[in-house]
Amino acid sequence: LVEEGALDLDAPVKTFIDDFRLPDSGAEAAVTIRHLISMSAGIDNGPYEAHGRGDDALEQYVASLAEIPVIFQPGTAFGYSNASTNISGLAAQRVKGQNWETLLMEKVLKPIGLVQSAMFPEDLLYHPVALGYGYAPGAEQPQRIPYWGLPRSMAPAGASLCCSAGDLVRFARTFLWDGKSAEGQQVISPAGVEHMHSPQVTLPNRVMAHKWCMGPYFKEWDGQPIYGHSGTNTGGSSMLLWCPSKNFAIATISNVASQGYPFADKIFNTVFPDVFGVNKPAKPDPETAQRVAVDLTPYAGRFEAWGQRREFSIEDGRLMARVFYGEQPEPVMGAELIPLGGKRFLPADPVMSGNRGWDVA
């Protein structure tokens, strides 16, 4: 949409969504599409609330953000935000006068040739699908998840899109082939691909990624630039990585959401060195992580985001973190945060990061 002149990355979002509202008028006027898709807009990750199945679901979602405090001023820091992606999706809807799903089909899925992708539960009838499973507290056997995906109101953030690992790789191939589909159609220009690969913000934590670009994240493994994105939904978890310098892409999908990242790690640990010739760095392990002596005092306190709070306390010389949802008086999870230095900490219990193994900053 930028290349056809419908959107401008550096124009204020209010240029395209005239009724866009944030509680901070300065941030409201300053935030741009570039901020939104590089995760530097300063907007809270946002609610996961449903607003029905109608075409106005996304509009209602973005309107609900008007009362959520801004985390930081746009362009000054990093903060992953599903809400930011949803706002950019609404901007696309407004300038084209089409709903998100139609735009995604016309601008991305069809031109690239992705035929193993679907956006609504009824569309899945035409594809072989593995339903999601999960473990209820105390249960020994996994149970089928009784609903599909997240609400349509969050569609641009990946709430409802479902595709095969093959389609994920075909999507990444467009980045490897200078913006062309397998059939040779120019979906995005080579300059557009280069722009999307350009880092925009540096992350304070280092395991998930090193920098964020215009959509994909960036990290360096064994001297090679790696781009990609990952995500978890109620029915599963996926990861997609690609490396332009070595012309490869790889994707994994798990239908047990909590096991998506461990599953990908197991595969990548073998495939990257044995097939791609890239040594994948090992994730920090709570059992062997080198503790760095730091003053823990500045980190004790209470931190809030929409729908949850985290309380950090110093106990017996260790920094403990506890996560609370809503107004619940008891924490849903808790663990020590092992200091790694550089304001980085590793949760002693991987469940704290959804089994992702990420550090926090």
Coordinates of N, CA and C in Angstrom, one line a residue, residues 165-360:
A165 N 2.9 -24.9 7.1 CA 4.3 -24.5 7.2 C 4.8 -24.3 5.8
G166 N 4.3 -25.0 4.8 CA 4.7 -24.7 3.4 C 4.4 -23.3 3.0
D167 N 3.2 -22.9 3.3 CA 2.8 -21.5 2.9 C 3.6 -20.5 3.6
L168 N 4.0 -20.7 4.9 CA 4.9 -19.8 5.6 C 6.2 -19.7 4.8
V169 N 6.8 -20.8 4.4 CA 8.0 -20.8 3.6 C 7.9 -20.1 2.3
R170 N 6.7 -20.3 1.6 CA 6.5 -19.6 0.4 C 6.4 -18.1 0.6
F171 N 5.8 -17.7 1.7 CA 5.7 -16.3 2.0 C 7.2 -15.7 2.2
A172 N 8.0 -16.4 2.9 CA 9.4 -16.0 3.1 C 10.2 -16.0 1.8
R173 N 9.9 -16.9 0.9 CA 10.6 -16.9 -0.4 C 10.4 -15.6 -1.1
T174 N 9.3 -14.9 -1.0 CA 9.1 -13.6 -1.6 C 10.2 -12.7 -1.2
F175 N 10.6 -12.7 0.1 CA 11.7 -11.9 0.6 C 13.1 -12.3 0.0
L176 N 13.2 -13.6 -0.2 CA 14.5 -14.1 -0.8 C 14.6 -13.8 -2.3
W177 N 13.5 -13.7 -2.9 CA 13.5 -13.5 -4.4 C 13.2 -12.1 -4.8
D178 N 13.7 -11.1 -4.1 CA 13.5 -9.7 -4.4 C 12.1 -9.3 -4.7
G179 N 11.2 -9.9 -3.9 CA 9.8 -9.5 -3.9 C 9.0 -10.2 -4.9
K180 N 9.5 -11.2 -5.6 CA 8.7 -12.0 -6.6 C 8.1 -13.2 -6.0
S181 N 7.0 -13.6 -6.6 CA 6.4 -14.9 -6.2 C 7.0 -16.0 -7.0
A182 N 6.7 -17.2 -6.7 CA 7.2 -18.4 -7.4 C 6.9 -18.3 -8.9
E183 N 5.8 -17.7 -9.3 CA 5.4 -17.5 -10.7 C 6.0 -16.3 -11.3
G184 N 6.8 -15.6 -10.6 CA 7.5 -14.4 -11.2 C 6.8 -13.1 -11.0
Q185 N 5.6 -13.1 -10.3 CA 4.9 -11.8 -10.2 C 5.6 -10.9 -9.1
Q186 N 5.8 -9.7 -9.5 CA 6.4 -8.7 -8.6 C 5.4 -8.2 -7.5
V187 N 5.4 -8.9 -6.4 CA 4.5 -8.6 -5.3 C 4.9 -7.3 -4.6
I188 N 6.1 -7.1 -4.3 CA 6.7 -5.9 -3.7 C 8.0 -5.7 -4.4
S189 N 8.4 -4.4 -4.5 CA 9.7 -4.1 -5.2 C 10.9 -4.6 -4.5
P190 N 12.0 -4.8 -5.1 CA 13.3 -5.1 -4.4 C 13.6 -4.0 -3.4
A191 N 13.4 -2.7 -3.7 CA 13.6 -1.7 -2.7 C 12.7 -1.8 -1.5
G192 N 11.5 -2.3 -1.8 CA 10.6 -2.5 -0.7 C 11.0 -3.6 0.3
V193 N 11.5 -4.7 -0.3 CA 12.1 -5.8 0.5 C 13.3 -5.3 1.3
E194 N 14.1 -4.5 0.7 CA 15.3 -4.0 1.4 C 14.9 -3.1 2.5
H195 N 13.8 -2.3 2.3 CA 13.3 -1.4 3.3 C 12.7 -2.2 4.5
M196 N 12.0 -3.3 4.2 CA 11.4 -4.1 5.2 C 12.5 -4.8 6.0
H197 N 13.6 -5.1 5.4 CA 14.8 -5.7 6.1 C 15.6 -4.7 6.9
S198 N 15.3 -3.4 6.9 CA 16.2 -2.4 7.5 C 15.8 -2.3 9.0
P199 N 16.7 -2.6 9.9 CA 16.4 -2.4 11.3 C 16.0 -1.0 11.7
Q200 N 14.9 -0.9 12.6 CA 14.4 0.4 13.0 C 14.6 0.7 14.4
V201 N 14.7 -0.4 15.3 CA 14.9 -0.2 16.7 C 15.7 -1.4 17.3
T202 N 16.5 -1.1 18.3 CA 17.3 -2.1 18.9 C 16.5 -2.6 20.2
L203 N 16.5 -3.9 20.4 CA 15.8 -4.5 21.5 C 16.6 -4.5 22.7
P204 N 16.1 -4.2 23.9 CA 16.8 -4.3 25.2 C 17.1 -5.7 25.6
N205 N 16.2 -6.6 25.3 CA 16.5 -8.1 25.5 C 17.1 -8.6 24.2
R206 N 17.7 -9.8 24.3 CA 18.5 -10.3 23.2 C 18.2 -11.6 22.6
V207 N 17.4 -12.4 23.3 CA 17.1 -13.8 22.9 C 16.1 -13.8 21.8
M208 N 15.0 -13.1 21.9 CA 13.9 -13.1 20.9 C 14.5 -12.6 19.6
A209 N 15.1 -11.5 19.6 CA 15.7 -10.8 18.5 C 16.7 -9.8 18.9
H210 N 17.5 -9.3 18.0 CA 18.4 -8.2 18.3 C 17.8 -6.8 17.9
K211 N 17.1 -6.8 16.8 CA 16.5 -5.5 16.3 C 15.2 -5.8 15.6
W212 N 14.4 -4.8 15.5 CA 13.1 -4.9 14.8 C 13.1 -4.1 13.6
C213 N 12.6 -4.7 12.5 CA 12.6 -4.1 11.2 C 11.2 -3.6 10.9
M214 N 10.9 -3.4 9.6 CA 9.5 -3.0 9.2 C 8.6 -4.2 9.1
G215 N 8.3 -4.8 10.2 CA 7.5 -6.0 10.2 C 8.3 -7.2 10.8
P216 N 9.3 -7.7 10.0 CA 10.1 -8.8 10.6 C 11.0 -8.3 11.7
Y217 N 11.5 -9.3 12.5 CA 12.6 -9.0 13.4 C 13.9 -9.5 12.8
F218 N 15.0 -9.0 13.4 CA 16.3 -9.3 12.9 C 17.2 -9.9 14.0
K219 N 17.9 -10.9 13.7 CA 19.0 -11.3 14.7 C 20.1 -11.9 13.9
E220 N 21.3 -12.0 14.5 CA 22.4 -12.5 13.8 C 22.9 -13.8 14.5
W221 N 22.9 -14.9 13.7 CA 23.4 -16.2 14.2 C 24.6 -16.6 13.3
D222 N 25.7 -16.8 14.0 CA 26.9 -17.3 13.3 C 27.3 -16.3 12.2
G223 N 27.1 -15.0 12.4 CA 27.5 -14.0 11.5 C 26.5 -13.9 10.3
Q224 N 25.4 -14.6 10.3 CA 24.4 -14.5 9.3 C 23.2 -13.7 9.7
P225 N 22.7 -12.8 8.9 CA 21.5 -12.1 9.2 C 20.3 -13.0 9.1
I226 N 19.5 -13.1 10.2 CA 18.3 -14.0 10.2 C 17.1 -13.1 10.4
Y227 N 16.1 -13.2 9.6 CA 14.8 -12.4 9.7 C 13.7 -13.4 10.0
G228 N 12.6 -12.9 10.6 CA 11.5 -13.7 10.8 C 10.5 -13.2 11.7
H229 N 9.6 -14.0 12.2 CA 8.6 -13.7 13.1 C 8.0 -15.0 13.7
S230 N 7.5 -15.0 14.9 CA 6.8 -16.1 15.5 C 5.5 -15.7 16.1
G231 N 4.7 -16.6 16.5 CA 3.5 -16.2 17.1 C 2.7 -17.4 17.7
T232 N 1.9 -17.1 18.7 CA 1.2 -18.2 19.4 C -0.3 -17.8 19.5
N233 N -1.1 -18.7 19.2 CA -2.6 -18.5 19.2 C -3.2 -19.5 20.2
T234 N -4.5 -19.5 20.4 CA -5.1 -20.5 21.3 C -4.9 -21.9 20.7
G235 N -4.9 -22.0 19.4 CA -4.9 -23.4 18.8 C -3.5 -23.8 18.4
G236 N -2.4 -23.1 18.6 CA -1.1 -23.5 18.1 C -0.1 -22.4 18.2
S237 N 1.1 -22.7 17.7 CA 2.2 -21.8 17.7 C 3.1 -22.1 16.4
S238 N 3.6 -21.0 15.9 CA 4.4 -21.1 14.6 C 5.6 -20.2 14.7
M239 N 6.6 -20.6 13.9 CA 7.8 -19.8 13.8 C 8.3 -19.9 12.3
L240 N 8.7 -18.7 11.8 CA 9.2 -18.6 10.5 C 10.5 -17.8 10.5
L241 N 11.6 -18.3 9.9 CA 12.9 -17.6 9.8 C 13.3 -17.7 8.4
W242 N 14.1 -16.7 7.9 CA 14.7 -16.8 6.6 C 16.0 -16.0 6.6
C243 N 16.9 -16.5 5.7 CA 18.3 -15.9 5.7 C 18.6 -15.6 4.2
P244 N 18.6 -14.3 3.8 CA 18.8 -13.9 2.4 C 20.2 -14.3 2.0
S245 N 21.2 -14.2 2.8 CA 22.6 -14.4 2.4 C 22.9 -15.9 2.1
K246 N 22.1 -16.8 2.6 CA 22.2 -18.2 2.3 C 21.0 -18.8 1.6
N247 N 20.0 -17.9 1.3 CA 18.9 -18.3 0.5 C 18.1 -19.5 1.0
F248 N 17.8 -19.4 2.3 CA 16.9 -20.5 2.9 C 15.9 -19.9 3.8
A249 N 14.8 -20.7 4.0 CA 13.7 -20.3 4.9 C 13.3 -21.6 5.6
I250 N 12.8 -21.5 6.8 CA 12.3 -22.6 7.5 C 11.1 -22.2 8.4
A251 N 10.2 -23.1 8.5 CA 9.0 -22.8 9.3 C 8.6 -24.0 10.1
T252 N 8.0 -23.8 11.3 CA 7.5 -24.9 12.1 C 6.1 -24.5 12.6
I253 N 5.3 -25.5 12.8 CA 4.0 -25.2 13.4 C 3.7 -26.4 14.4
S254 N 3.2 -26.0 15.6 CA 2.7 -27.0 16.5 C 1.3 -26.7 16.9
N255 N 0.5 -27.8 17.1 CA -0.9 -27.6 17.5 C -1.1 -27.6 19.0
V256 N 0.0 -27.6 19.7 CA 0.0 -27.4 21.2 C 0.7 -26.1 21.5
A257 N 0.0 -25.1 21.8 CA 0.5 -23.7 21.8 C 1.7 -23.6 22.7
S258 N 1.7 -24.3 23.9 CA 2.8 -24.1 24.8 C 4.1 -24.8 24.4
Q259 N 4.0 -25.7 23.4 CA 5.1 -26.5 22.9 C 5.7 -26.0 21.6
G260 N 5.1 -24.9 21.1 CA 5.6 -24.4 19.8 C 7.0 -24.0 19.7
Y261 N 7.5 -23.2 20.7 CA 8.9 -22.7 20.8 C 9.9 -23.8 21.1
P262 N 9.6 -24.7 22.1 CA 10.5 -25.8 22.3 C 10.6 -26.7 21.1
F263 N 9.5 -27.0 20.4 CA 9.5 -27.8 19.2 C 10.4 -27.2 18.2
A264 N 10.2 -25.9 17.9 CA 11.0 -25.2 16.9 C 12.5 -25.3 17.3
D265 N 12.8 -25.1 18.6 CA 14.2 -25.1 19.0 C 14.9 -26.5 18.7
K266 N 14.1 -27.5 19.0 CA 14.6 -28.9 18.8 C 15.0 -29.1 17.3
I267 N 14.1 -28.6 16.4 CA 14.4 -28.8 15.0 C 15.5 -27.9 14.5
F268 N 15.4 -26.6 14.9 CA 16.5 -25.6 14.5 C 17.9 -26.0 15.0
N269 N 17.9 -26.6 16.2 CA 19.3 -27.0 16.7 C 20.0 -28.0 15.8
T270 N 19.2 -28.8 15.1 CA 19.8 -29.8 14.2 C 19.9 -29.2 12.8
V271 N 18.8 -28.7 12.3 CA 18.7 -28.3 10.8 C 19.7 -27.1 10.5
F272 N 19.8 -26.1 11.4 CA 20.6 -25.0 11.1 C 22.1 -25.4 10.9
P273 N 22.7 -26.2 11.8 CA 24.1 -26.5 11.5 C 24.3 -27.6 10.5
D274 N 23.4 -28.6 10.5 CA 23.6 -29.8 9.6 C 23.1 -29.5 8.2
V275 N 22.1 -28.7 8.0 CA 21.6 -28.5 6.6 C 22.0 -27.1 6.1
F276 N 21.9 -26.1 6.9 CA 22.2 -24.7 6.5 C 23.6 -24.3 6.7
G277 N 24.3 -25.0 7.5 CA 25.7 -24.6 7.8 C 25.8 -23.4 8.7
V278 N 24.8 -23.1 9.5 CA 24.8 -22.0 10.4 C 24.7 -22.5 11.9
N279 N 25.7 -22.1 12.7 CA 25.6 -22.6 14.1 C 24.6 -21.7 14.9
K280 N 23.6 -22.3 15.3 CA 22.5 -21.6 16.1 C 23.0 -21.5 17.5
P281 N 23.1 -20.2 18.0 CA 23.5 -20.1 19.4 C 22.5 -20.7 20.4
A282 N 23.0 -21.3 21.4 CA 22.2 -22.0 22.4 C 21.5 -20.9 23.3
K283 N 20.2 -21.2 23.6 CA 19.5 -20.2 24.4 C 20.1 -20.3 25.9
P284 N 20.0 -19.3 26.6 CA 20.5 -19.3 28.0 C 19.6 -20.3 28.8
D285 N 20.3 -21.1 29.6 CA 19.7 -22.1 30.4 C 19.6 -21.7 31.9
P286 N 18.5 -21.7 32.5 CA 18.4 -21.3 34.0 C 19.4 -22.1 34.8
E287 N 19.7 -23.4 34.5 CA 20.5 -24.2 35.3 C 22.0 -23.8 35.2
T288 N 22.4 -23.3 34.0 CA 23.8 -23.0 33.8 C 24.1 -21.5 33.6
A289 N 23.1 -20.7 33.6 CA 23.3 -19.3 33.3 C 24.3 -18.6 34.3
Q290 N 25.2 -17.8 33.8 CA 26.2 -17.2 34.6 C 25.5 -16.0 35.3
R291 N 25.4 -16.0 36.6 CA 24.8 -14.9 37.3 C 25.8 -13.8 37.4
V292 N 25.3 -12.6 37.2 CA 26.1 -11.4 37.3 C 25.6 -10.6 38.5
A293 N 26.6 -10.2 39.3 CA 26.3 -9.4 40.5 C 25.8 -8.0 40.1
V294 N 24.5 -7.7 40.5 CA 24.0 -6.4 40.2 C 23.2 -5.9 41.4
D295 N 23.0 -4.6 41.5 CA 22.2 -4.0 42.5 C 20.7 -4.3 42.1
L296 N 20.0 -5.0 42.8 CA 18.6 -5.4 42.5 C 17.6 -4.3 42.9
T297 N 18.0 -3.4 43.7 CA 17.1 -2.4 44.3 C 16.2 -1.7 43.2
P298 N 16.8 -1.2 42.1 CA 16.0 -0.4 41.2 C 14.9 -1.2 40.5
Y299 N 15.0 -2.6 40.6 CA 14.0 -3.4 39.8 C 12.8 -3.8 40.6
A300 N 12.9 -3.6 41.9 CA 11.8 -4.0 42.8 C 10.6 -3.0 42.5
G301 N 9.4 -3.5 42.4 CA 8.3 -2.6 42.2 C 7.1 -3.3 41.5
R302 N 6.2 -2.5 41.1 CA 5.0 -3.1 40.5 C 4.8 -2.4 39.1
F303 N 4.7 -3.3 38.1 CA 4.6 -2.9 36.7 C 3.3 -3.4 36.1
E304 N 2.6 -2.5 35.4 CA 1.3 -2.9 34.9 C 1.2 -2.8 33.4
A305 N 0.4 -3.7 32.8 CA 0.0 -3.6 31.4 C -1.5 -3.9 31.4
W306 N -2.1 -3.8 30.2 CA -3.5 -4.1 30.1 C -3.8 -5.5 30.6
G307 N -4.6 -5.7 31.6 CA -5.1 -7.0 32.0 C -4.2 -7.8 32.9
Q308 N -3.0 -7.2 33.2 CA -2.1 -7.9 34.0 C -1.1 -7.0 34.8
R309 N -0.6 -7.5 35.8 CA 0.5 -6.7 36.5 C 1.6 -7.7 36.9
R310 N 2.8 -7.2 37.1 CA 3.9 -8.0 37.5 C 4.6 -7.3 38.8
E311 N 4.7 -8.1 39.8 CA 5.3 -7.5 41.0 C 6.7 -8.2 41.2
F312 N 7.7 -7.3 41.3 CA 9.1 -7.7 41.5 C 9.5 -7.4 43.0
S313 N 10.1 -8.4 43.6 CA 10.5 -8.2 45.0 C 11.8 -8.9 45.2
I314 N 12.6 -8.3 46.2 CA 13.9 -8.9 46.5 C 13.7 -9.8 47.7
E315 N 14.0 -11.1 47.6 CA 13.9 -12.0 48.6 C 15.1 -12.9 48.8
D316 N 15.7 -12.8 49.9 CA 17.0 -13.6 50.2 C 18.0 -13.2 49.1
G317 N 18.1 -12.0 48.7 CA 19.1 -11.6 47.8 C 18.8 -11.9 46.3
R318 N 17.6 -12.3 46.1 CA 17.2 -12.7 44.7 C 16.0 -11.9 44.3
L319 N 15.9 -11.6 43.0 CA 14.8 -10.9 42.4 C 13.7 -11.9 42.0
M320 N 12.6 -11.8 42.6 CA 11.4 -12.6 42.3 C 10.4 -11.9 41.6
A321 N 9.8 -12.5 40.6 CA 8.7 -11.9 39.8 C 7.4 -12.8 39.9
R322 N 6.3 -12.1 40.0 CA 5.0 -12.8 40.1 C 4.1 -12.0 39.2
V323 N 3.3 -12.8 38.4 CA 2.4 -12.3 37.4 C 0.9 -12.5 37.9
F324 N 0.1 -11.4 37.8 CA -1.3 -11.4 38.2 C -2.1 -11.0 37.0
Y325 N -3.2 -11.7 36.8 CA -4.1 -11.4 35.7 C -5.3 -10.7 36.3
G326 N -5.7 -9.6 35.7 CA -6.9 -8.8 36.1 C -6.8 -8.4 37.6
E327 N -7.9 -8.6 38.3 CA -7.9 -8.3 39.7 C -7.7 -9.5 40.6
Q328 N -7.2 -10.6 40.1 CA -7.0 -11.8 40.9 C -6.0 -11.5 42.0
P329 N -6.3 -11.9 43.2 CA -5.3 -11.6 44.3 C -4.1 -12.6 44.3
E330 N -4.2 -13.7 43.7 CA -3.2 -14.7 43.7 C -2.5 -14.7 42.4
P331 N -1.1 -14.8 42.4 CA -0.4 -14.9 41.1 C -0.7 -16.1 40.3
V332 N -0.7 -16.0 39.0 CA -0.9 -17.2 38.1 C 0.5 -17.9 37.8
M333 N 1.6 -17.2 38.0 CA 2.9 -17.8 37.9 C 3.9 -16.9 38.6
G334 N 5.1 -17.5 38.9 CA 6.1 -16.7 39.5 C 7.4 -17.4 39.4
A335 N 8.5 -16.7 39.5 CA 9.9 -17.3 39.4 C 10.9 -16.3 39.7
E336 N 12.1 -16.8 40.0 CA 13.3 -15.9 40.1 C 13.7 -15.4 38.8
L337 N 14.1 -14.1 38.8 CA 14.8 -13.5 37.6 C 16.3 -13.5 37.8
I338 N 17.0 -14.4 37.0 CA 18.4 -14.5 37.2 C 19.1 -13.4 36.4
P339 N 19.9 -12.6 37.1 CA 20.6 -11.4 36.5 C 21.7 -11.8 35.5
L340 N 21.6 -11.4 34.2 CA 22.5 -11.7 33.2 C 23.5 -10.5 32.9
G341 N 23.2 -9.3 33.6 CA 24.0 -8.1 33.3 C 23.3 -7.3 32.2
G342 N 23.7 -6.1 32.1 CA 23.1 -5.2 31.0 C 21.6 -5.0 31.2
K343 N 21.1 -5.0 32.4 CA 19.7 -4.9 32.7 C 18.8 -6.0 32.2
R344 N 19.5 -7.2 31.9 CA 18.8 -8.3 31.4 C 18.7 -9.4 32.5
F345 N 17.5 -10.1 32.4 CA 17.3 -11.2 33.4 C 16.7 -12.4 32.7
L346 N 17.0 -13.6 33.2 CA 16.4 -14.8 32.7 C 15.5 -15.4 33.7
P347 N 14.2 -15.6 33.3 CA 13.3 -16.3 34.2 C 13.7 -17.7 34.5
A348 N 13.8 -18.1 35.8 CA 14.2 -19.4 36.2 C 13.2 -20.5 35.8
D349 N 11.9 -20.1 35.6 CA 10.9 -21.0 35.1 C 10.5 -20.6 33.7
P350 N 10.8 -21.4 32.7 CA 10.4 -21.0 31.3 C 9.0 -20.7 31.1
V351 N 8.1 -21.2 31.9 CA 6.7 -20.9 31.8 C 6.4 -19.4 31.9
M352 N 7.3 -18.6 32.5 CA 7.2 -17.2 32.6 C 7.2 -16.5 31.3
S353 N 7.8 -17.1 30.3 CA 7.8 -16.5 28.9 C 7.1 -17.5 28.0
G354 N 6.1 -18.2 28.5 CA 5.4 -19.1 27.6 C 6.2 -20.2 27.0
N355 N 7.2 -20.7 27.7 CA 8.2 -21.7 27.2 C 9.0 -21.2 26.1
R356 N 9.1 -19.9 25.9 CA 9.9 -19.4 24.8 C 11.4 -19.3 25.1
G357 N 11.7 -19.3 26.4 CA 13.1 -19.2 26.8 C 13.7 -17.8 26.6
W358 N 12.9 -16.8 26.6 CA 13.4 -15.4 26.3 C 13.9 -14.8 27.6
D359 N 14.8 -13.9 27.5 CA 15.2 -13.1 28.6 C 14.2 -11.9 28.7
V360 N 14.3 -11.1 29.8 CA 13.5 -9.9 30.0 C 14.5 -8.8 30.3

